[in-house]
Backbone as XML, in Angstrom:
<?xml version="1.0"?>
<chain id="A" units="angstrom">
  <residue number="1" name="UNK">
    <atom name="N" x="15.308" y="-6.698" z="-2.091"/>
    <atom name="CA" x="15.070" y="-6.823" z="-3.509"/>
    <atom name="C" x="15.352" y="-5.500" z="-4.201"/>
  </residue>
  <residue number="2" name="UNK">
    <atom name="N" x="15.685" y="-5.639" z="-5.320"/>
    <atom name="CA" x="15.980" y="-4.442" z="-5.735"/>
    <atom name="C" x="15.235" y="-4.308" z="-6.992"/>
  </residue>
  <residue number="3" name="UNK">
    <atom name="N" x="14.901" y="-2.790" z="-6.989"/>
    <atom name="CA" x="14.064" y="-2.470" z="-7.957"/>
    <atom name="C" x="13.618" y="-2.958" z="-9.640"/>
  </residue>
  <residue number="4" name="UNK">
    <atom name="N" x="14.851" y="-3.552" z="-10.091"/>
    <atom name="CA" x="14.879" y="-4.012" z="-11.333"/>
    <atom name="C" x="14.246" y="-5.369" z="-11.557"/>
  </residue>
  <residue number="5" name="UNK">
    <atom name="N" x="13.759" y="-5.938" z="-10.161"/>
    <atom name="CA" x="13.629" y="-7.243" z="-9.857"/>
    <atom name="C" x="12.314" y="-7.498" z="-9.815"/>
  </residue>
  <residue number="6" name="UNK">
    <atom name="N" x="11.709" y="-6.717" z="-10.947"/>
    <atom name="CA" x="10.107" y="-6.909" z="-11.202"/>
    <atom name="C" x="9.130" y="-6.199" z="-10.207"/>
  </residue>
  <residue number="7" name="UNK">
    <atom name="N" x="8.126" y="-6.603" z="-10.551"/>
    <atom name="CA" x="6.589" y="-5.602" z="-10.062"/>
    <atom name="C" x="6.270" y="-6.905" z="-8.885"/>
  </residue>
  <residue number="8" name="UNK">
    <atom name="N" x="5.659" y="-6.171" z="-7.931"/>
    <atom name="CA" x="4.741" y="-6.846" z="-6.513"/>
    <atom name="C" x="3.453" y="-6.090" z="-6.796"/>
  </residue>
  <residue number="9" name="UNK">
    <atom name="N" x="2.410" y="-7.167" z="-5.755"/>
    <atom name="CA" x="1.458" y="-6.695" z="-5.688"/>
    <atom name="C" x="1.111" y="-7.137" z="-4.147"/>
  </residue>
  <residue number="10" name="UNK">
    <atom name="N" x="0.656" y="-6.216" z="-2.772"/>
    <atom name="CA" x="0.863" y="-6.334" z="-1.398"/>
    <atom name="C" x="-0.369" y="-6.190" z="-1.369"/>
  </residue>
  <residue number="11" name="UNK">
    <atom name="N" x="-1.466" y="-7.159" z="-0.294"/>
    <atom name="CA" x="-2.811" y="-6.470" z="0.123"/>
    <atom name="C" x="-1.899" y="-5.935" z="1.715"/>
  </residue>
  <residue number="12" name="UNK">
    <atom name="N" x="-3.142" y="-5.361" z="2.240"/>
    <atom name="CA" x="-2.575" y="-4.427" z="3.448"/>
    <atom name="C" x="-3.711" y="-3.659" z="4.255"/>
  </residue>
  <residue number="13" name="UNK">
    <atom name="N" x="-3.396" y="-3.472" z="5.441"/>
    <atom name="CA" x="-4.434" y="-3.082" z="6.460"/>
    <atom name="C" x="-3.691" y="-2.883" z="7.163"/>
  </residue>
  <residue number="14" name="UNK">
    <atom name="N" x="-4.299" y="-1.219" z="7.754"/>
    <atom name="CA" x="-3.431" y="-0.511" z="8.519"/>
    <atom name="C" x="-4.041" y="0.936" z="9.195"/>
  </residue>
  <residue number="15" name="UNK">
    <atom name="N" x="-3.802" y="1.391" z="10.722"/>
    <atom name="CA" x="-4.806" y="2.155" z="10.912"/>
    <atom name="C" x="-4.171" y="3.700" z="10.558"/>
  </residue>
  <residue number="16" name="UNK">
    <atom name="N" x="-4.438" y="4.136" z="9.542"/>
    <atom name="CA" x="-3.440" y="4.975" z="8.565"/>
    <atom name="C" x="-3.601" y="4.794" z="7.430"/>
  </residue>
  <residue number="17" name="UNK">
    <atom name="N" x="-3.712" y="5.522" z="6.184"/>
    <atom name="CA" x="-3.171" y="5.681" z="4.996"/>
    <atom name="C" x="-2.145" y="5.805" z="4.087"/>
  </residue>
  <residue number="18" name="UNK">
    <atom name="N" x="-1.412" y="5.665" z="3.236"/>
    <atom name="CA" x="-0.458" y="6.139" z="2.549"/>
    <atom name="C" x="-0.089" y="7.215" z="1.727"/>
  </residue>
  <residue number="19" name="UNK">
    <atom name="N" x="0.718" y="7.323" z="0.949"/>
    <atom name="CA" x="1.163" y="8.451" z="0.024"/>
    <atom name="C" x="1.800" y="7.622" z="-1.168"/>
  </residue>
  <residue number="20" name="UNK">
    <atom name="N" x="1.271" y="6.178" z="-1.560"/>
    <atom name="CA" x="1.274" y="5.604" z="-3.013"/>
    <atom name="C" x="1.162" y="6.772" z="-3.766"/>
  </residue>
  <residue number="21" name="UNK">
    <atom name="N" x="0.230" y="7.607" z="-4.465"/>
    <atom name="CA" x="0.431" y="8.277" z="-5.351"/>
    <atom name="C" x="1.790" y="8.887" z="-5.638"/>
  </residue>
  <residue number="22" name="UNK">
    <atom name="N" x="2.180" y="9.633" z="-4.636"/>
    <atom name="CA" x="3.459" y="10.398" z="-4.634"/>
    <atom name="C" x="4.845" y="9.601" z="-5.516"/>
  </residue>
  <residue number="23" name="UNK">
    <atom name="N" x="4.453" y="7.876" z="-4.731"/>
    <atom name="CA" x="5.410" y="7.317" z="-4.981"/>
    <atom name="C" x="5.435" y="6.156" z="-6.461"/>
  </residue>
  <residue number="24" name="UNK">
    <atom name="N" x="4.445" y="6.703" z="-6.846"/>
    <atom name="CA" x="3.935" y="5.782" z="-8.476"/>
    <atom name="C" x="3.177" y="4.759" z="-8.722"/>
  </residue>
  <residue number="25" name="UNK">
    <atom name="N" x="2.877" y="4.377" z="-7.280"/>
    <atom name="CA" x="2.562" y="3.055" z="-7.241"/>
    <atom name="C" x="0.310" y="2.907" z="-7.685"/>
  </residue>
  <residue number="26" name="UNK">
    <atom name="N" x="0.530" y="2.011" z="-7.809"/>
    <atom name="CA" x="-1.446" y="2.034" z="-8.517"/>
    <atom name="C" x="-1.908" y="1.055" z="-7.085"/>
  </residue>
  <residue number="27" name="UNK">
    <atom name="N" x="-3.506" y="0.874" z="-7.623"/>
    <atom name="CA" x="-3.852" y="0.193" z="-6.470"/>
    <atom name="C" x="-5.334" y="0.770" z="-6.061"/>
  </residue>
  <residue number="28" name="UNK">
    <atom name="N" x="-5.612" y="0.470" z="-4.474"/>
    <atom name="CA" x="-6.978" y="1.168" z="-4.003"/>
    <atom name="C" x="-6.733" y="1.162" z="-2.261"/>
  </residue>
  <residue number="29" name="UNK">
    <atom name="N" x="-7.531" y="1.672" z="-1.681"/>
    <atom name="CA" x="-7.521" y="1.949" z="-0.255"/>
    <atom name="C" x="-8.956" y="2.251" z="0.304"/>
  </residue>
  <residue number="30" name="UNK">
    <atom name="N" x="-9.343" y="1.500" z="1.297"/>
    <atom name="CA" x="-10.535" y="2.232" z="2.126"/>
    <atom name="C" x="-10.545" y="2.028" z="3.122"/>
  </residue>
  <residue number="31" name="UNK">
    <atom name="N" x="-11.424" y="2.875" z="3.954"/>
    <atom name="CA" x="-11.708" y="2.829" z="5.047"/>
    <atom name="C" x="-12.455" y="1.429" z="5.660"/>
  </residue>
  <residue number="32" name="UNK">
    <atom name="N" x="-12.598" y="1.141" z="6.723"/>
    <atom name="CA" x="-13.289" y="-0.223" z="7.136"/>
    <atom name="C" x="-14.077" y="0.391" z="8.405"/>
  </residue>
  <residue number="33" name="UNK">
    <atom name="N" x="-15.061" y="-0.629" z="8.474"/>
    <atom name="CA" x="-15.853" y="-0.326" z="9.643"/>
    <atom name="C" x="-15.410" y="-0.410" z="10.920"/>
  </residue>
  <residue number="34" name="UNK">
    <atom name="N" x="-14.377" y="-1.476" z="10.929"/>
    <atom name="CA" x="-13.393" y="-1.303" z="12.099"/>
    <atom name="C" x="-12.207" y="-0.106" z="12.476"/>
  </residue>
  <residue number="35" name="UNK">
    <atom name="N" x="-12.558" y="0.860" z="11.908"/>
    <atom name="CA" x="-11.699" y="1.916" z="12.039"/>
    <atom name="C" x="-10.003" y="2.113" z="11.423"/>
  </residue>
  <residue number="36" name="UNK">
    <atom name="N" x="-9.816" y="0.797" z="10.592"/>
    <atom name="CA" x="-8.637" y="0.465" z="10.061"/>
    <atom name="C" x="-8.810" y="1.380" z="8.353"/>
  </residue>
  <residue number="37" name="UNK">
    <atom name="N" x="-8.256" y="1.158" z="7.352"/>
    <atom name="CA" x="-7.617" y="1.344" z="5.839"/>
    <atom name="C" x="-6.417" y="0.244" z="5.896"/>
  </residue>
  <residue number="38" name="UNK">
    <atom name="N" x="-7.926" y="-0.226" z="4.413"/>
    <atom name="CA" x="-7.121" y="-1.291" z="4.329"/>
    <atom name="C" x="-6.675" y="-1.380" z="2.221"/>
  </residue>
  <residue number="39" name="UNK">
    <atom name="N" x="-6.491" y="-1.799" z="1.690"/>
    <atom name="CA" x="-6.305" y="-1.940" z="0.297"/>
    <atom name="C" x="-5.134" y="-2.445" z="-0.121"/>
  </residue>
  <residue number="40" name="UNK">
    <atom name="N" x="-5.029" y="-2.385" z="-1.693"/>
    <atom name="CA" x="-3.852" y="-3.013" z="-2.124"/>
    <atom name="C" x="-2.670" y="-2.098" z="-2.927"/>
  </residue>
  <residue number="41" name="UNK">
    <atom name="N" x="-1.488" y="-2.454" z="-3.007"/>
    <atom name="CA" x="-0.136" y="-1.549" z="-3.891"/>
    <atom name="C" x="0.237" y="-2.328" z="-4.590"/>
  </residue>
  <residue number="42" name="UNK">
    <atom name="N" x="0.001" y="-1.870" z="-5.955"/>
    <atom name="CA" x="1.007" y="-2.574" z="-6.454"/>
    <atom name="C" x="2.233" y="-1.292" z="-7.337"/>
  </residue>
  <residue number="43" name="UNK">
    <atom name="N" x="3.347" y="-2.019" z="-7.340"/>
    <atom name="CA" x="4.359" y="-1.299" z="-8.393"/>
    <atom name="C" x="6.180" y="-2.018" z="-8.352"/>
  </residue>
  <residue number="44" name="UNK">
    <atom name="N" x="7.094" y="-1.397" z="-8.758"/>
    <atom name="CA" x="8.025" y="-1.883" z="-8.246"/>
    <atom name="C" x="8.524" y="-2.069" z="-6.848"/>
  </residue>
  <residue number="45" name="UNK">
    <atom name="N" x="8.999" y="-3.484" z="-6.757"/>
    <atom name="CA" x="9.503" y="-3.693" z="-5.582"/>
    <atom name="C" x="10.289" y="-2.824" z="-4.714"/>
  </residue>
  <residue number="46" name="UNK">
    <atom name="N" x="10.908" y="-1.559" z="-5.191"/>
    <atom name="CA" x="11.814" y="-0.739" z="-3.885"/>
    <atom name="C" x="10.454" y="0.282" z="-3.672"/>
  </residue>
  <residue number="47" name="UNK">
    <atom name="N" x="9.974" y="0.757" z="-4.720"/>
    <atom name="CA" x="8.771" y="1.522" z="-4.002"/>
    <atom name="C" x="7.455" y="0.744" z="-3.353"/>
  </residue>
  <residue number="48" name="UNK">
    <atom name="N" x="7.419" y="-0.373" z="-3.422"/>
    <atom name="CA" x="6.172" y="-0.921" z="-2.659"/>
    <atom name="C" x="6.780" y="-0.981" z="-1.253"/>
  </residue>
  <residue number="49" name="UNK">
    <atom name="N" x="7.784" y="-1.270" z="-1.156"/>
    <atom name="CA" x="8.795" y="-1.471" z="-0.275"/>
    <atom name="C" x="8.899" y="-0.448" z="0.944"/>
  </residue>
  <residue number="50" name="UNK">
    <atom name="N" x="9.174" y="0.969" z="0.040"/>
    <atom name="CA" x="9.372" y="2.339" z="0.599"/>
    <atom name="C" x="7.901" y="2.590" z="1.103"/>
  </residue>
  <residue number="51" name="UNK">
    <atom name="N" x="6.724" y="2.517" z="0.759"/>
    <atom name="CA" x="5.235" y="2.645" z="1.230"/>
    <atom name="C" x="5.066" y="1.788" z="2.388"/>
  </residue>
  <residue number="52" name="UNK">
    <atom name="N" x="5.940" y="0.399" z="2.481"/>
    <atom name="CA" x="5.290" y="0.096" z="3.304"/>
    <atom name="C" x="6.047" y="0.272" z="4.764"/>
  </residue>
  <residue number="53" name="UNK">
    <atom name="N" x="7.467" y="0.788" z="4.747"/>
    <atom name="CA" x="7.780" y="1.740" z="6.099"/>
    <atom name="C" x="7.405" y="2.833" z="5.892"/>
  </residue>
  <residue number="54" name="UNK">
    <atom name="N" x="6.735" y="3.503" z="5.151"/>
    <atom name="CA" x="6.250" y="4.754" z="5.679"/>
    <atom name="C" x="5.137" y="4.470" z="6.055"/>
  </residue>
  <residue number="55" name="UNK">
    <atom name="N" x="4.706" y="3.665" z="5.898"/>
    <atom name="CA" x="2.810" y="2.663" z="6.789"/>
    <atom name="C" x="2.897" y="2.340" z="8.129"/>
  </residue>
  <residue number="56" name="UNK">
    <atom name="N" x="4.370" y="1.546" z="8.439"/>
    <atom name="CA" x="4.574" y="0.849" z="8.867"/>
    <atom name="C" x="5.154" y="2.645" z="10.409"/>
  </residue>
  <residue number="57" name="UNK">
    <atom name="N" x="5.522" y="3.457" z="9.547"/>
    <atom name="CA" x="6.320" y="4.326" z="10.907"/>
    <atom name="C" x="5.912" y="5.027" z="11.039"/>
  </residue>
  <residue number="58" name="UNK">
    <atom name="N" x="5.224" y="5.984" z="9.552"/>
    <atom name="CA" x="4.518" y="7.591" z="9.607"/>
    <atom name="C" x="3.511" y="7.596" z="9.141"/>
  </residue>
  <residue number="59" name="UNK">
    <atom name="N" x="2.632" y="7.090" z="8.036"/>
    <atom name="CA" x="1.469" y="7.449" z="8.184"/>
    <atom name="C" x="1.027" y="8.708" z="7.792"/>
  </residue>
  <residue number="60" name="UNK">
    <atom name="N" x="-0.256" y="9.236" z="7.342"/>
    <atom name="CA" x="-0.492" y="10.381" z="6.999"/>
    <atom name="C" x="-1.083" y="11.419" z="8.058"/>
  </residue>
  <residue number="61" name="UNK">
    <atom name="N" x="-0.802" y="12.505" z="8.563"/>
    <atom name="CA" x="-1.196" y="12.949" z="9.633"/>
    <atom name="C" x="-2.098" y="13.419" z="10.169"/>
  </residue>
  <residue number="62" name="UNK">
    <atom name="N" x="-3.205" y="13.231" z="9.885"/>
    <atom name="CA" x="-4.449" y="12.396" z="10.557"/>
    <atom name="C" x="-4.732" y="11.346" z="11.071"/>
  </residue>
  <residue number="63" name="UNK">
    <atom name="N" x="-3.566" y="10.323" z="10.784"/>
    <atom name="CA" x="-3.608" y="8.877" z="11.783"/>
    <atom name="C" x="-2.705" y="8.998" z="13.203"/>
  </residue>
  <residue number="64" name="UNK">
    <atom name="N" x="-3.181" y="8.039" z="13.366"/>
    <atom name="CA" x="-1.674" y="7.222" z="14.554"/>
    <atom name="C" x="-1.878" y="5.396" z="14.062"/>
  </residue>
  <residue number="65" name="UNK">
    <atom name="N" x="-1.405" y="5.221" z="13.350"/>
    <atom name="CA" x="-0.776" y="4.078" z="13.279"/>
    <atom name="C" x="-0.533" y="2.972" z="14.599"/>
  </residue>
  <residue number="66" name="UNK">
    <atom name="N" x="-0.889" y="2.232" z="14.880"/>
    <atom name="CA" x="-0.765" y="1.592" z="15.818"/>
    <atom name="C" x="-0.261" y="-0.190" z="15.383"/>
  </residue>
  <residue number="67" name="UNK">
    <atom name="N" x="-0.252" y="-0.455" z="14.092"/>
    <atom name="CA" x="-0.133" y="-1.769" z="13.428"/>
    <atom name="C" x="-0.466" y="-1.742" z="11.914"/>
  </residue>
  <residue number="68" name="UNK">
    <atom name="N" x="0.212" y="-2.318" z="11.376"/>
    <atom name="CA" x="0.625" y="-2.285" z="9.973"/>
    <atom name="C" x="0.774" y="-3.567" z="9.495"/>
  </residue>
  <residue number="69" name="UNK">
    <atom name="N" x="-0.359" y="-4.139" z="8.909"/>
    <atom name="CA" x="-0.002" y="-5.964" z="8.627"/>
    <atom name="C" x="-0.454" y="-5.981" z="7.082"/>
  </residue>
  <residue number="70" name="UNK">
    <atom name="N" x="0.811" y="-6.583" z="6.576"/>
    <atom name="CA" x="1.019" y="-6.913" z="4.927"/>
    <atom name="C" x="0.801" y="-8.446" z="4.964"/>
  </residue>
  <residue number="71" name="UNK">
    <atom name="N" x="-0.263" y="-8.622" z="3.694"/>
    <atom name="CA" x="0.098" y="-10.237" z="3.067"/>
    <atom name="C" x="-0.758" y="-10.866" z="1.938"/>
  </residue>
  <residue number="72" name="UNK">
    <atom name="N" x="-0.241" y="-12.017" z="1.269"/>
    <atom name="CA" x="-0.716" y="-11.702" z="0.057"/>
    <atom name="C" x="0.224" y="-10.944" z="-0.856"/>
  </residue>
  <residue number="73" name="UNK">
    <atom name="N" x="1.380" y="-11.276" z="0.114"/>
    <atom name="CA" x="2.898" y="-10.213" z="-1.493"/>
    <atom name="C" x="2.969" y="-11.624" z="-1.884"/>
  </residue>
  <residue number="74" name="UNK">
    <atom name="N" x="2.859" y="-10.799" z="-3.915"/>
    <atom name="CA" x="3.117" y="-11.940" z="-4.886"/>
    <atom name="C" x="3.537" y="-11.502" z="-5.857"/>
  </residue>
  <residue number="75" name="UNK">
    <atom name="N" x="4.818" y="-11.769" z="-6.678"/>
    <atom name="CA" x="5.603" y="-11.334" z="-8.195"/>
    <atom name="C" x="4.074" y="-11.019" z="-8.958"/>
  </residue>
  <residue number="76" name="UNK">
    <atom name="N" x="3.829" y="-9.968" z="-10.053"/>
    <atom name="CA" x="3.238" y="-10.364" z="-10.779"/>
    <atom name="C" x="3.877" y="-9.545" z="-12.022"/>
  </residue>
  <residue number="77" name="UNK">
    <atom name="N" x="3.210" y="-9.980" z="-13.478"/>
    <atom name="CA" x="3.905" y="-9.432" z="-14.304"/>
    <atom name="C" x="3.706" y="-8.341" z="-14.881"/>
  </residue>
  <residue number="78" name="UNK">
    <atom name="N" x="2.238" y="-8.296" z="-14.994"/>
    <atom name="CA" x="1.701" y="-6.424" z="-14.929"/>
    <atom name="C" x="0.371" y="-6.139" z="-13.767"/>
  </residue>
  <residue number="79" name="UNK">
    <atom name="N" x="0.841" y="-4.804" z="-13.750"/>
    <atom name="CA" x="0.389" y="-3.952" z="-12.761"/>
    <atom name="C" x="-1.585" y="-4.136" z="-13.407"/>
  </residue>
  <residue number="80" name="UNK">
    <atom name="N" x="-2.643" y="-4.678" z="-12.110"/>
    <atom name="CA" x="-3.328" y="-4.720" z="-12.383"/>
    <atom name="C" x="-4.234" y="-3.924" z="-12.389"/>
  </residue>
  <residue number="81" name="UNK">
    <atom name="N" x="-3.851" y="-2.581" z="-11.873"/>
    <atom name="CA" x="-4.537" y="-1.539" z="-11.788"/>
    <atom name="C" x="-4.419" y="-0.085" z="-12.530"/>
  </residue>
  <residue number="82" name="UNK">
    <atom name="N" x="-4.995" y="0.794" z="-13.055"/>
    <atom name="CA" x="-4.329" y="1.886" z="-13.616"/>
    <atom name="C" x="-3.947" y="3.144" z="-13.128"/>
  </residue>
  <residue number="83" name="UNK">
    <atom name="N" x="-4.221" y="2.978" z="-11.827"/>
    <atom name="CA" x="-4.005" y="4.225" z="-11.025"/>
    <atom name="C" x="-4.285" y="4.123" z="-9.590"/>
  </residue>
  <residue number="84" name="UNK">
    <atom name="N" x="-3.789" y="5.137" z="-8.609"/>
    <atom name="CA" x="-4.563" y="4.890" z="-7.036"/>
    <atom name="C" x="-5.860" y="4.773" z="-6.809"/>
  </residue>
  <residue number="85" name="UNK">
    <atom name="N" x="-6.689" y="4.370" z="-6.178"/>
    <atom name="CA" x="-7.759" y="5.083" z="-5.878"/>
    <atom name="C" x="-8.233" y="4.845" z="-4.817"/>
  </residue>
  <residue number="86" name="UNK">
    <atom name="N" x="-9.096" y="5.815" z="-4.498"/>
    <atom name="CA" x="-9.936" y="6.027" z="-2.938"/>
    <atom name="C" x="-10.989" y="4.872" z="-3.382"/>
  </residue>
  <residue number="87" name="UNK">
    <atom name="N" x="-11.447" y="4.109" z="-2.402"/>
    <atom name="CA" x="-12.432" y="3.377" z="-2.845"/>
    <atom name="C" x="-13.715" y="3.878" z="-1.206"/>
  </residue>
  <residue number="88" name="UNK">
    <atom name="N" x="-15.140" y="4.065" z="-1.928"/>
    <atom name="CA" x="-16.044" y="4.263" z="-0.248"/>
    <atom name="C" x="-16.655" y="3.425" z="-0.389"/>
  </residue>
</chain>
């Protein structure tokens, strides 16, 4: 898909974090009792896209990543969030 091709919104769980901010995208993330981070991205489709192989391969380096499962991707028409955030 290419970027012009509207806004997504991905839930996601993964043992790792991201770098959404960097990449524009809004949303939230937390930790779980199962030792996973899990939350949601939303923004344009090539950058939700780009977050989720860097979830999916690298990760922030304090993790190891071991599995990366997206679902719940759905078109929407605005972004329902106004910014990243840490959620505890």
């Amino acid at each position: 898909m290419a970027e012009d091709e509207g806004l997504v919104s991905v839930d996601y769980e993964v043992s790792g974090k991201g770098e959404a901010k960097r990449l524009g995208l809004v949303g939230w993330v937390q930790n779980t009792s199962h030792g996973t981070v899990q939350g949601q991205i939303q923004g344009p489709v090539a950058r939700v896209q780009e977050l989720q192989e860097w979830l999916r391969k690298v990760g922030s380096p304090q993790s190891r990543i071991s599995r990366a499962e997206f679902s719940n991707e759905k078109k929407i028409a605005a972004l329902e969030h106004k910014d990243f955030q840490i959620l505890k």
